[in-house]
Amino acid sequence: MKLLVFIALAAMPTLSSKCHKSQKPDEYLQGKVIRISCASYIVQVLNNNSIGEDGWKDQSNNNAQYDNVFNASNPCKLPGGIKAGATIKFKISPSKGNDCITCMMYDAPPAVKYDINDLSVVGN
């Protein structure tokens, strides 16, 4: 009986833990722009493995698979001229409702969304 109680107590931390992807406030992230369309702005985080969706497949690029990707929920507030493949430095915040108009095309973006703030291009 004591052995059962011991096993149950030992297993509790493992069973109750969850994988939370989060960001420390005021931390700049570095990312790569994967795809920009009228419906989505997909970014892969390069310097923090705890942010974004893992195993996302880009259906418009032969199902190329990416980890740590998210869809920018505020594409209208991002600077123009940035192209897919660009390396960017930015901050994120939780997705807020906005008045950004995007097309109704469904291009299978990642389910994870964040607002991008303080964006600058590091390289192409």
Coordinates of C-alpha atoms in Angstrom, one line a residue:
M1 CA 0.0 0.0 0.0
K2 CA 2.8 2.4 0.9
L3 CA 4.4 1.6 -2.5
L4 CA 1.3 2.6 -4.3
V5 CA 1.1 5.9 -2.5
F6 CA 4.8 6.5 -3.2
I7 CA 4.4 5.8 -6.9
A8 CA 1.3 8.0 -7.1
L9 CA 3.1 10.9 -5.4
A10 CA 6.2 10.4 -7.6
A11 CA 4.1 10.5 -10.8
M12 CA 2.1 13.6 -9.9
P13 CA 4.6 16.2 -11.1
T14 CA 5.1 14.5 -14.4
L15 CA 1.4 14.0 -15.1
S16 CA 0.4 17.5 -14.0
S17 CA 3.0 19.4 -16.1
K18 CA 2.1 21.0 -19.3
C19 CA 4.1 22.4 -22.2
H20 CA 3.5 26.2 -22.1
K21 CA 5.0 28.3 -24.9
S22 CA 5.5 31.9 -23.7
Q23 CA 7.7 34.9 -23.9
K24 CA 9.4 37.0 -21.3
P25 CA 8.2 40.6 -21.5
D26 CA 10.5 43.1 -23.3
E27 CA 12.5 40.3 -25.0
Y28 CA 13.3 40.9 -28.6
L29 CA 12.8 37.8 -30.8
Q30 CA 14.5 37.0 -34.1
G31 CA 12.5 35.4 -36.8
K32 CA 12.3 34.5 -40.4
V33 CA 9.4 35.5 -42.6
I34 CA 8.1 32.2 -44.0
R35 CA 5.2 33.5 -46.1
I36 CA 3.2 36.6 -46.7
S37 CA -0.2 36.5 -48.5
C38 CA -3.3 38.6 -48.5
A39 CA -4.6 36.2 -45.7
S40 CA -1.6 35.4 -43.6
Y41 CA 1.9 36.7 -42.4
I42 CA 3.8 33.6 -41.2
V43 CA 6.9 34.0 -39.0
Q44 CA 9.2 31.4 -37.6
V45 CA 10.9 32.3 -34.3
L46 CA 14.6 31.5 -34.5
N47 CA 15.9 32.3 -31.0
N48 CA 13.2 30.9 -28.7
N49 CA 11.9 27.4 -29.0
S50 CA 9.0 28.0 -26.7
I51 CA 7.0 30.3 -28.9
G52 CA 4.7 29.3 -31.7
E53 CA 3.3 26.1 -33.2
D54 CA 5.4 23.1 -33.9
G55 CA 5.1 20.8 -36.9
W56 CA 3.2 23.3 -39.1
K57 CA 3.2 22.4 -42.8
D58 CA 3.2 25.0 -45.5
Q59 CA 0.7 23.7 -48.0
S60 CA 1.8 26.3 -50.5
N61 CA 5.4 25.0 -50.4
N62 CA 5.3 21.2 -50.9
N63 CA 4.2 20.7 -47.3
A64 CA 7.6 22.0 -45.9
Q65 CA 7.4 21.6 -42.1
Y66 CA 8.3 24.3 -39.6
D67 CA 8.5 24.5 -35.8
N68 CA 8.0 27.7 -33.7
V69 CA 5.8 29.4 -36.2
F70 CA 2.9 31.8 -35.8
N71 CA 0.6 34.0 -37.8
A72 CA 0.8 37.7 -37.2
S73 CA -2.7 39.0 -36.3
N74 CA -1.9 42.6 -37.1
P75 CA -0.4 42.5 -40.7
C76 CA -1.8 46.0 -41.5
K77 CA 0.4 47.5 -38.8
L78 CA 3.6 46.0 -40.1
P79 CA 5.9 47.8 -42.5
G80 CA 5.6 47.1 -46.2
G81 CA 8.4 45.9 -48.4
I82 CA 9.3 42.9 -46.2
K83 CA 9.5 39.7 -48.3
A84 CA 9.5 36.0 -47.5
G85 CA 12.9 34.9 -46.4
A86 CA 13.7 38.1 -44.5
T87 CA 15.2 37.9 -41.0
I88 CA 13.4 40.3 -38.6
K89 CA 13.8 41.4 -35.0
F90 CA 10.6 42.0 -33.1
K91 CA 8.5 41.7 -30.0
I92 CA 5.2 40.0 -29.6
S93 CA 2.1 40.5 -27.6
P94 CA -1.2 38.5 -27.3
S95 CA -3.4 38.9 -30.3
K96 CA -5.9 41.7 -29.9
G97 CA -9.0 42.5 -32.0
N98 CA -8.1 44.9 -34.7
D99 CA -9.6 46.5 -37.8
C100 CA -7.2 45.0 -40.3
I101 CA -8.9 43.8 -43.4
T102 CA -7.5 40.7 -45.0
C103 CA -8.8 38.6 -47.9
M104 CA -11.0 35.6 -47.3
M105 CA -8.7 33.1 -48.9
Y106 CA -7.9 30.2 -46.6
D107 CA -4.2 29.3 -46.9
A108 CA -3.9 27.0 -43.9
P109 CA -1.9 29.3 -41.5
P110 CA -0.7 28.2 -38.1
A111 CA -3.4 28.3 -35.4
V112 CA -1.1 30.4 -33.1
K113 CA -1.5 34.1 -33.5
Y114 CA 0.4 37.1 -32.0
D115 CA 0.6 40.8 -32.6
I116 CA 4.0 41.8 -33.8
N117 CA 5.5 45.0 -32.4
D118 CA 8.7 47.0 -32.8
L119 CA 9.6 45.2 -36.0
S120 CA 12.9 45.8 -37.8
V121 CA 14.6 44.0 -40.7
V122 CA 17.9 42.4 -39.8
G123 CA 18.8 40.7 -43.1
N124 CA 17.3 39.4 -46.4

